[in-house]
Amino acid sequence: MTKFMDVHRGMVGITAEQLHEAHDADLAIQAEEGVTFEQAWADPEDGVVYCLSEAPNAEAVQRIHQRSGHPADEIHPVPLVV
Amino acid sequence: MTKFMDVHRGMVGITAEQLHEAHDADLAIQAEEGVTFEQAWADPEDGVVYCLSEAPNAEAVQRIHQRSGHPADEIHPVPLVV
């Protein structure tokens, strides 16, 4: 399992409720791909969301995000954490 | 105080030791700007580092990163967290 940071753009004006709903939609199906979504951070002004997960690979992260209706624009493995 | 996610690019090949050294350099002086660096995640292959902090403003985050020798390429306030 590897940690991944994925990035969603074009989310200008995202609200706390929308972020929670999106995260909950991921959590509801994440086990089907062996993914654990840990945290997400949103900048509503620039419309960027960062999402941290642990997963077998980037494709598994993307499949969950796609099925939840918010595919990621970038998915980076982040094996180094401090 | 607000949470910020900043992004450093061009860090291809960064090692765990280099990430720790960079983070420690920030921690050593962060109090001078009222910043608290919380975590950082690195993708050595694409050369991207994500850095989470709590700070009075983005300029304070950047001043610490600049003085530590690794200015950020982007700094986003992330008031929404899940």
JSON list of C-alpha atoms in Angstrom, two decimals:
[
{"chain": "A", "resi": 1, "resn": "MET", "atom": "CA", "xyz": [0.00, 0.00, 0.00]},
{"chain": "A", "resi": 2, "resn": "THR", "atom": "CA", "xyz": [1.20, 3.46, -0.89]},
{"chain": "A", "resi": 3, "resn": "LYS", "atom": "CA", "xyz": [0.04, 6.91, 0.07]},
{"chain": "A", "resi": 4, "resn": "PHE", "atom": "CA", "xyz": [-1.34, 9.07, -2.74]},
{"chain": "A", "resi": 5, "resn": "MET", "atom": "CA", "xyz": [-2.08, 12.77, -2.98]},
{"chain": "A", "resi": 6, "resn": "ASP", "atom": "CA", "xyz": [-4.56, 13.57, -5.68]},
{"chain": "A", "resi": 7, "resn": "VAL", "atom": "CA", "xyz": [-5.59, 16.97, -6.97]},
{"chain": "A", "resi": 8, "resn": "HIS", "atom": "CA", "xyz": [-8.97, 18.11, -8.27]},
{"chain": "A", "resi": 9, "resn": "ARG", "atom": "CA", "xyz": [-9.21, 21.44, -10.12]},
{"chain": "A", "resi": 10, "resn": "GLY", "atom": "CA", "xyz": [-12.16, 23.51, -11.28]},
{"chain": "A", "resi": 11, "resn": "MET", "atom": "CA", "xyz": [-13.89, 23.32, -7.90]},
{"chain": "A", "resi": 12, "resn": "VAL", "atom": "CA", "xyz": [-14.31, 27.08, -7.49]},
{"chain": "A", "resi": 13, "resn": "GLY", "atom": "CA", "xyz": [-16.89, 27.89, -4.82]},
{"chain": "A", "resi": 14, "resn": "ILE", "atom": "CA", "xyz": [-16.94, 24.41, -3.29]},
{"chain": "A", "resi": 15, "resn": "THR", "atom": "CA", "xyz": [-18.68, 24.47, 0.09]},
{"chain": "A", "resi": 16, "resn": "ALA", "atom": "CA", "xyz": [-17.93, 22.51, 3.25]},
{"chain": "A", "resi": 17, "resn": "GLU", "atom": "CA", "xyz": [-21.13, 20.52, 2.65]},
{"chain": "A", "resi": 18, "resn": "GLN", "atom": "CA", "xyz": [-20.13, 19.64, -0.92]},
{"chain": "A", "resi": 19, "resn": "LEU", "atom": "CA", "xyz": [-16.66, 18.58, 0.23]},
{"chain": "A", "resi": 20, "resn": "HIS", "atom": "CA", "xyz": [-18.21, 16.34, 2.89]},
{"chain": "A", "resi": 21, "resn": "GLU", "atom": "CA", "xyz": [-20.66, 14.84, 0.41]},
{"chain": "A", "resi": 22, "resn": "ALA", "atom": "CA", "xyz": [-17.89, 14.11, -2.10]},
{"chain": "A", "resi": 23, "resn": "HIS", "atom": "CA", "xyz": [-15.72, 12.55, 0.60]},
{"chain": "A", "resi": 24, "resn": "ASP", "atom": "CA", "xyz": [-18.61, 10.46, 1.93]},
{"chain": "A", "resi": 25, "resn": "ALA", "atom": "CA", "xyz": [-19.34, 9.21, -1.60]},
{"chain": "A", "resi": 26, "resn": "ASP", "atom": "CA", "xyz": [-15.73, 8.04, -1.85]},
{"chain": "A", "resi": 27, "resn": "LEU", "atom": "CA", "xyz": [-15.82, 6.41, 1.59]},
{"chain": "A", "resi": 28, "resn": "ALA", "atom": "CA", "xyz": [-18.99, 4.51, 0.72]},
{"chain": "A", "resi": 29, "resn": "ILE", "atom": "CA", "xyz": [-17.29, 2.51, -2.05]},
{"chain": "A", "resi": 30, "resn": "GLN", "atom": "CA", "xyz": [-13.56, 2.77, -1.28]},
{"chain": "A", "resi": 31, "resn": "ALA", "atom": "CA", "xyz": [-13.33, -0.78, 0.13]},
{"chain": "A", "resi": 32, "resn": "GLU", "atom": "CA", "xyz": [-14.22, -2.22, -3.28]},
{"chain": "A", "resi": 33, "resn": "GLU", "atom": "CA", "xyz": [-10.83, -1.07, -4.54]},
{"chain": "A", "resi": 34, "resn": "GLY", "atom": "CA", "xyz": [-8.86, -1.45, -1.30]},
{"chain": "A", "resi": 35, "resn": "VAL", "atom": "CA", "xyz": [-8.52, 2.34, -0.95]},
{"chain": "A", "resi": 36, "resn": "THR", "atom": "CA", "xyz": [-8.63, 4.30, 2.31]},
{"chain": "A", "resi": 37, "resn": "PHE", "atom": "CA", "xyz": [-9.30, 8.00, 1.90]},
{"chain": "A", "resi": 38, "resn": "GLU", "atom": "CA", "xyz": [-7.77, 9.82, 4.84]},
{"chain": "A", "resi": 39, "resn": "GLN", "atom": "CA", "xyz": [-8.21, 13.56, 4.48]},
{"chain": "A", "resi": 40, "resn": "ALA", "atom": "CA", "xyz": [-9.09, 16.25, 1.97]},
{"chain": "A", "resi": 41, "resn": "TRP", "atom": "CA", "xyz": [-8.40, 19.97, 1.91]},
{"chain": "A", "resi": 42, "resn": "ALA", "atom": "CA", "xyz": [-10.16, 22.51, -0.29]},
{"chain": "A", "resi": 43, "resn": "ASP", "atom": "CA", "xyz": [-9.34, 26.01, -1.53]},
{"chain": "A", "resi": 44, "resn": "PRO", "atom": "CA", "xyz": [-12.75, 27.28, -2.73]},
{"chain": "A", "resi": 45, "resn": "GLU", "atom": "CA", "xyz": [-11.26, 30.47, -4.17]},
{"chain": "A", "resi": 46, "resn": "ASP", "atom": "CA", "xyz": [-8.82, 28.81, -6.57]},
{"chain": "A", "resi": 47, "resn": "GLY", "atom": "CA", "xyz": [-11.04, 25.73, -6.85]},
{"chain": "A", "resi": 48, "resn": "VAL", "atom": "CA", "xyz": [-8.41, 23.18, -5.85]},
{"chain": "A", "resi": 49, "resn": "VAL", "atom": "CA", "xyz": [-8.99, 20.11, -3.69]},
{"chain": "A", "resi": 50, "resn": "TYR", "atom": "CA", "xyz": [-6.15, 17.94, -2.33]},
{"chain": "A", "resi": 51, "resn": "CYS", "atom": "CA", "xyz": [-7.05, 14.45, -1.25]},
{"chain": "A", "resi": 52, "resn": "LEU", "atom": "CA", "xyz": [-4.82, 12.05, 0.70]},
{"chain": "A", "resi": 53, "resn": "SER", "atom": "CA", "xyz": [-5.35, 8.30, 0.52]},
{"chain": "A", "resi": 54, "resn": "GLU", "atom": "CA", "xyz": [-3.71, 4.95, 0.97]},
{"chain": "A", "resi": 55, "resn": "ALA", "atom": "CA", "xyz": [-4.21, 2.57, -1.90]},
{"chain": "A", "resi": 56, "resn": "PRO", "atom": "CA", "xyz": [-2.73, -0.33, -3.85]},
{"chain": "A", "resi": 57, "resn": "ASN", "atom": "CA", "xyz": [-2.15, 1.94, -6.87]},
{"chain": "A", "resi": 58, "resn": "ALA", "atom": "CA", "xyz": [-3.21, 5.22, -8.49]},
{"chain": "A", "resi": 59, "resn": "GLU", "atom": "CA", "xyz": [-5.70, 3.50, -10.79]},
{"chain": "A", "resi": 60, "resn": "ALA", "atom": "CA", "xyz": [-7.66, 2.24, -7.78]},
{"chain": "A", "resi": 61, "resn": "VAL", "atom": "CA", "xyz": [-7.86, 5.80, -6.40]},
{"chain": "A", "resi": 62, "resn": "GLN", "atom": "CA", "xyz": [-9.05, 7.10, -9.74]},
{"chain": "A", "resi": 63, "resn": "ARG", "atom": "CA", "xyz": [-11.69, 4.38, -10.18]},
{"chain": "A", "resi": 64, "resn": "ILE", "atom": "CA", "xyz": [-13.29, 5.38, -6.87]},
{"chain": "A", "resi": 65, "resn": "HIS", "atom": "CA", "xyz": [-13.17, 9.09, -7.69]},
{"chain": "A", "resi": 66, "resn": "GLN", "atom": "CA", "xyz": [-14.63, 8.45, -11.15]},
{"chain": "A", "resi": 67, "resn": "ARG", "atom": "CA", "xyz": [-17.48, 6.35, -9.81]},
{"chain": "A", "resi": 68, "resn": "SER", "atom": "CA", "xyz": [-18.20, 9.09, -7.25]},
{"chain": "A", "resi": 69, "resn": "GLY", "atom": "CA", "xyz": [-18.42, 11.63, -10.05]},
{"chain": "A", "resi": 70, "resn": "HIS", "atom": "CA", "xyz": [-15.23, 13.61, -9.38]},
{"chain": "A", "resi": 71, "resn": "PRO", "atom": "CA", "xyz": [-12.23, 12.17, -11.26]},
{"chain": "A", "resi": 72, "resn": "ALA", "atom": "CA", "xyz": [-8.87, 13.54, -10.14]},
{"chain": "A", "resi": 73, "resn": "ASP", "atom": "CA", "xyz": [-6.77, 15.74, -12.43]},
{"chain": "A", "resi": 74, "resn": "GLU", "atom": "CA", "xyz": [-3.51, 14.47, -10.93]},
{"chain": "A", "resi": 75, "resn": "ILE", "atom": "CA", "xyz": [-2.68, 11.51, -8.70]},
{"chain": "A", "resi": 76, "resn": "HIS", "atom": "CA", "xyz": [0.78, 11.39, -7.15]},
{"chain": "A", "resi": 77, "resn": "PRO", "atom": "CA", "xyz": [2.25, 8.56, -5.12]},
{"chain": "A", "resi": 78, "resn": "VAL", "atom": "CA", "xyz": [3.82, 10.20, -2.05]},
{"chain": "A", "resi": 79, "resn": "PRO", "atom": "CA", "xyz": [6.02, 7.51, -0.52]},
{"chain": "A", "resi": 80, "resn": "LEU", "atom": "CA", "xyz": [7.93, 10.11, 1.51]},
{"chain": "A", "resi": 81, "resn": "VAL", "atom": "CA", "xyz": [6.10, 11.64, 4.47]},
{"chain": "A", "resi": 82, "resn": "VAL", "atom": "CA", "xyz": [7.38, 13.84, 7.24]},
{"chain": "B", "resi": 1, "resn": "MET", "atom": "CA", "xyz": [-5.09, 31.17, 11.72]},
{"chain": "B", "resi": 2, "resn": "THR", "atom": "CA", "xyz": [-5.75, 29.33, 8.50]},
{"chain": "B", "resi": 3, "resn": "LYS", "atom": "CA", "xyz": [-4.55, 26.07, 7.08]},
{"chain": "B", "resi": 4, "resn": "PHE", "atom": "CA", "xyz": [-2.41, 26.26, 3.95]},
{"chain": "B", "resi": 5, "resn": "MET", "atom": "CA", "xyz": [-1.32, 23.65, 1.43]},
{"chain": "B", "resi": 6, "resn": "ASP", "atom": "CA", "xyz": [1.77, 24.68, -0.46]},
{"chain": "B", "resi": 7, "resn": "VAL", "atom": "CA", "xyz": [3.35, 22.99, -3.44]},
{"chain": "B", "resi": 8, "resn": "HIS", "atom": "CA", "xyz": [7.02, 22.73, -4.39]},
{"chain": "B", "resi": 9, "resn": "ARG", "atom": "CA", "xyz": [7.95, 21.52, -7.88]},
{"chain": "B", "resi": 10, "resn": "GLY", "atom": "CA", "xyz": [11.24, 20.54, -9.46]},
{"chain": "B", "resi": 11, "resn": "MET", "atom": "CA", "xyz": [12.17, 18.23, -6.57]},
{"chain": "B", "resi": 12, "resn": "VAL", "atom": "CA", "xyz": [12.81, 15.18, -8.74]},
{"chain": "B", "resi": 13, "resn": "GLY", "atom": "CA", "xyz": [14.81, 12.56, -6.85]},
{"chain": "B", "resi": 14, "resn": "ILE", "atom": "CA", "xyz": [14.22, 14.06, -3.40]},
{"chain": "B", "resi": 15, "resn": "THR", "atom": "CA", "xyz": [15.18, 11.56, -0.68]},
{"chain": "B", "resi": 16, "resn": "ALA", "atom": "CA", "xyz": [13.58, 10.92, 2.70]},
{"chain": "B", "resi": 17, "resn": "GLU", "atom": "CA", "xyz": [16.64, 12.51, 4.31]},
{"chain": "B", "resi": 18, "resn": "GLN", "atom": "CA", "xyz": [16.38, 15.65, 2.18]},
{"chain": "B", "resi": 19, "resn": "LEU", "atom": "CA", "xyz": [12.67, 15.95, 2.95]},
{"chain": "B", "resi": 20, "resn": "HIS", "atom": "CA", "xyz": [13.40, 15.66, 6.67]},
{"chain": "B", "resi": 21, "resn": "GLU", "atom": "CA", "xyz": [16.21, 18.22, 6.49]},
{"chain": "B", "resi": 22, "resn": "ALA", "atom": "CA", "xyz": [14.01, 20.69, 4.61]},
{"chain": "B", "resi": 23, "resn": "HIS", "atom": "CA", "xyz": [11.16, 20.20, 7.08]},
{"chain": "B", "resi": 24, "resn": "ASP", "atom": "CA", "xyz": [13.50, 20.58, 10.06]},
{"chain": "B", "resi": 25, "resn": "ALA", "atom": "CA", "xyz": [14.87, 23.81, 8.59]},
{"chain": "B", "resi": 26, "resn": "ASP", "atom": "CA", "xyz": [11.32, 25.17, 8.42]},
{"chain": "B", "resi": 27, "resn": "LEU", "atom": "CA", "xyz": [10.50, 24.03, 11.97]},
{"chain": "B", "resi": 28, "resn": "ALA", "atom": "CA", "xyz": [13.61, 25.73, 13.34]},
{"chain": "B", "resi": 29, "resn": "ILE", "atom": "CA", "xyz": [12.38, 29.20, 12.37]},
{"chain": "B", "resi": 30, "resn": "GLN", "atom": "CA", "xyz": [8.61, 28.81, 11.92]},
{"chain": "B", "resi": 31, "resn": "ALA", "atom": "CA", "xyz": [7.77, 30.47, 15.25]},
{"chain": "B", "resi": 32, "resn": "GLU", "atom": "CA", "xyz": [9.25, 33.75, 14.04]},
{"chain": "B", "resi": 33, "resn": "GLU", "atom": "CA", "xyz": [6.33, 34.07, 11.62]},
{"chain": "B", "resi": 34, "resn": "GLY", "atom": "CA", "xyz": [3.68, 32.32, 13.72]},
{"chain": "B", "resi": 35, "resn": "VAL", "atom": "CA", "xyz": [3.61, 29.36, 11.34]},
{"chain": "B", "resi": 36, "resn": "THR", "atom": "CA", "xyz": [3.17, 25.70, 12.32]},
{"chain": "B", "resi": 37, "resn": "PHE", "atom": "CA", "xyz": [4.24, 23.22, 9.67]},
{"chain": "B", "resi": 38, "resn": "GLU", "atom": "CA", "xyz": [2.26, 20.03, 10.17]},
{"chain": "B", "resi": 39, "resn": "GLN", "atom": "CA", "xyz": [3.10, 17.50, 7.49]},
{"chain": "B", "resi": 40, "resn": "ALA", "atom": "CA", "xyz": [4.74, 17.15, 4.10]},
{"chain": "B", "resi": 41, "resn": "TRP", "atom": "CA", "xyz": [4.40, 14.52, 1.39]},
{"chain": "B", "resi": 42, "resn": "ALA", "atom": "CA", "xyz": [6.82, 14.00, -1.48]},
{"chain": "B", "resi": 43, "resn": "ASP", "atom": "CA", "xyz": [6.58, 12.36, -4.89]},
{"chain": "B", "resi": 44, "resn": "PRO", "atom": "CA", "xyz": [10.27, 11.95, -5.85]},
{"chain": "B", "resi": 45, "resn": "GLU", "atom": "CA", "xyz": [9.41, 10.71, -9.35]},
{"chain": "B", "resi": 46, "resn": "ASP", "atom": "CA", "xyz": [7.43, 13.76, -10.45]},
{"chain": "B", "resi": 47, "resn": "GLY", "atom": "CA", "xyz": [9.38, 16.02, -8.08]},
{"chain": "B", "resi": 48, "resn": "VAL", "atom": "CA", "xyz": [6.38, 17.44, -6.23]},
{"chain": "B", "resi": 49, "resn": "VAL", "atom": "CA", "xyz": [6.21, 18.16, -2.51]},
{"chain": "B", "resi": 50, "resn": "TYR", "atom": "CA", "xyz": [2.96, 19.08, -0.71]},
{"chain": "B", "resi": 51, "resn": "CYS", "atom": "CA", "xyz": [3.30, 20.84, 2.60]},
{"chain": "B", "resi": 52, "resn": "LEU", "atom": "CA", "xyz": [0.49, 21.46, 5.11]},
{"chain": "B", "resi": 53, "resn": "SER", "atom": "CA", "xyz": [0.72, 24.28, 7.62]},
{"chain": "B", "resi": 54, "resn": "GLU", "atom": "CA", "xyz": [-1.27, 26.55, 9.86]},
{"chain": "B", "resi": 55, "resn": "ALA", "atom": "CA", "xyz": [-0.36, 30.21, 9.57]},
{"chain": "B", "resi": 56, "resn": "PRO", "atom": "CA", "xyz": [-1.63, 33.78, 9.83]},
{"chain": "B", "resi": 57, "resn": "ASN", "atom": "CA", "xyz": [-1.34, 34.21, 6.04]},
{"chain": "B", "resi": 58, "resn": "ALA", "atom": "CA", "xyz": [0.33, 32.83, 2.91]},
{"chain": "B", "resi": 59, "resn": "GLU", "atom": "CA", "xyz": [3.11, 35.41, 3.01]},
{"chain": "B", "resi": 60, "resn": "ALA", "atom": "CA", "xyz": [4.26, 34.12, 6.40]},
{"chain": "B", "resi": 61, "resn": "VAL", "atom": "CA", "xyz": [4.46, 30.58, 5.02]},
{"chain": "B", "resi": 62, "resn": "GLN", "atom": "CA", "xyz": [6.47, 31.78, 2.05]},
{"chain": "B", "resi": 63, "resn": "ARG", "atom": "CA", "xyz": [8.89, 33.83, 4.15]},
{"chain": "B", "resi": 64, "resn": "ILE", "atom": "CA", "xyz": [9.81, 30.73, 6.16]},
{"chain": "B", "resi": 65, "resn": "HIS", "atom": "CA", "xyz": [10.20, 28.56, 3.05]},
{"chain": "B", "resi": 66, "resn": "GLN", "atom": "CA", "xyz": [12.31, 31.25, 1.36]},
{"chain": "B", "resi": 67, "resn": "ARG", "atom": "CA", "xyz": [14.62, 31.64, 4.35]},
{"chain": "B", "resi": 68, "resn": "SER", "atom": "CA", "xyz": [14.98, 27.85, 4.47]},
{"chain": "B", "resi": 69, "resn": "GLY", "atom": "CA", "xyz": [16.03, 27.86, 0.82]},
{"chain": "B", "resi": 70, "resn": "HIS", "atom": "CA", "xyz": [12.97, 26.23, -0.76]},
{"chain": "B", "resi": 71, "resn": "PRO", "atom": "CA", "xyz": [10.33, 28.80, -1.75]},
{"chain": "B", "resi": 72, "resn": "ALA", "atom": "CA", "xyz": [6.94, 27.35, -2.63]},
{"chain": "B", "resi": 73, "resn": "ASP", "atom": "CA", "xyz": [5.60, 27.48, -6.18]},
{"chain": "B", "resi": 74, "resn": "GLU", "atom": "CA", "xyz": [1.98, 27.67, -4.99]},
{"chain": "B", "resi": 75, "resn": "ILE", "atom": "CA", "xyz": [0.42, 28.39, -1.61]},
{"chain": "B", "resi": 76, "resn": "HIS", "atom": "CA", "xyz": [-3.29, 27.74, -1.18]},
{"chain": "B", "resi": 77, "resn": "PRO", "atom": "CA", "xyz": [-5.41, 28.57, 1.83]},
{"chain": "B", "resi": 78, "resn": "VAL", "atom": "CA", "xyz": [-7.46, 25.43, 2.54]},
{"chain": "B", "resi": 79, "resn": "PRO", "atom": "CA", "xyz": [-10.18, 26.54, 4.96]},
{"chain": "B", "resi": 80, "resn": "LEU", "atom": "CA", "xyz": [-12.25, 23.42, 4.21]},
{"chain": "B", "resi": 81, "resn": "VAL", "atom": "CA", "xyz": [-10.98, 20.16, 5.65]},
{"chain": "B", "resi": 82, "resn": "VAL", "atom": "CA", "xyz": [-12.64, 16.77, 5.85]}
]
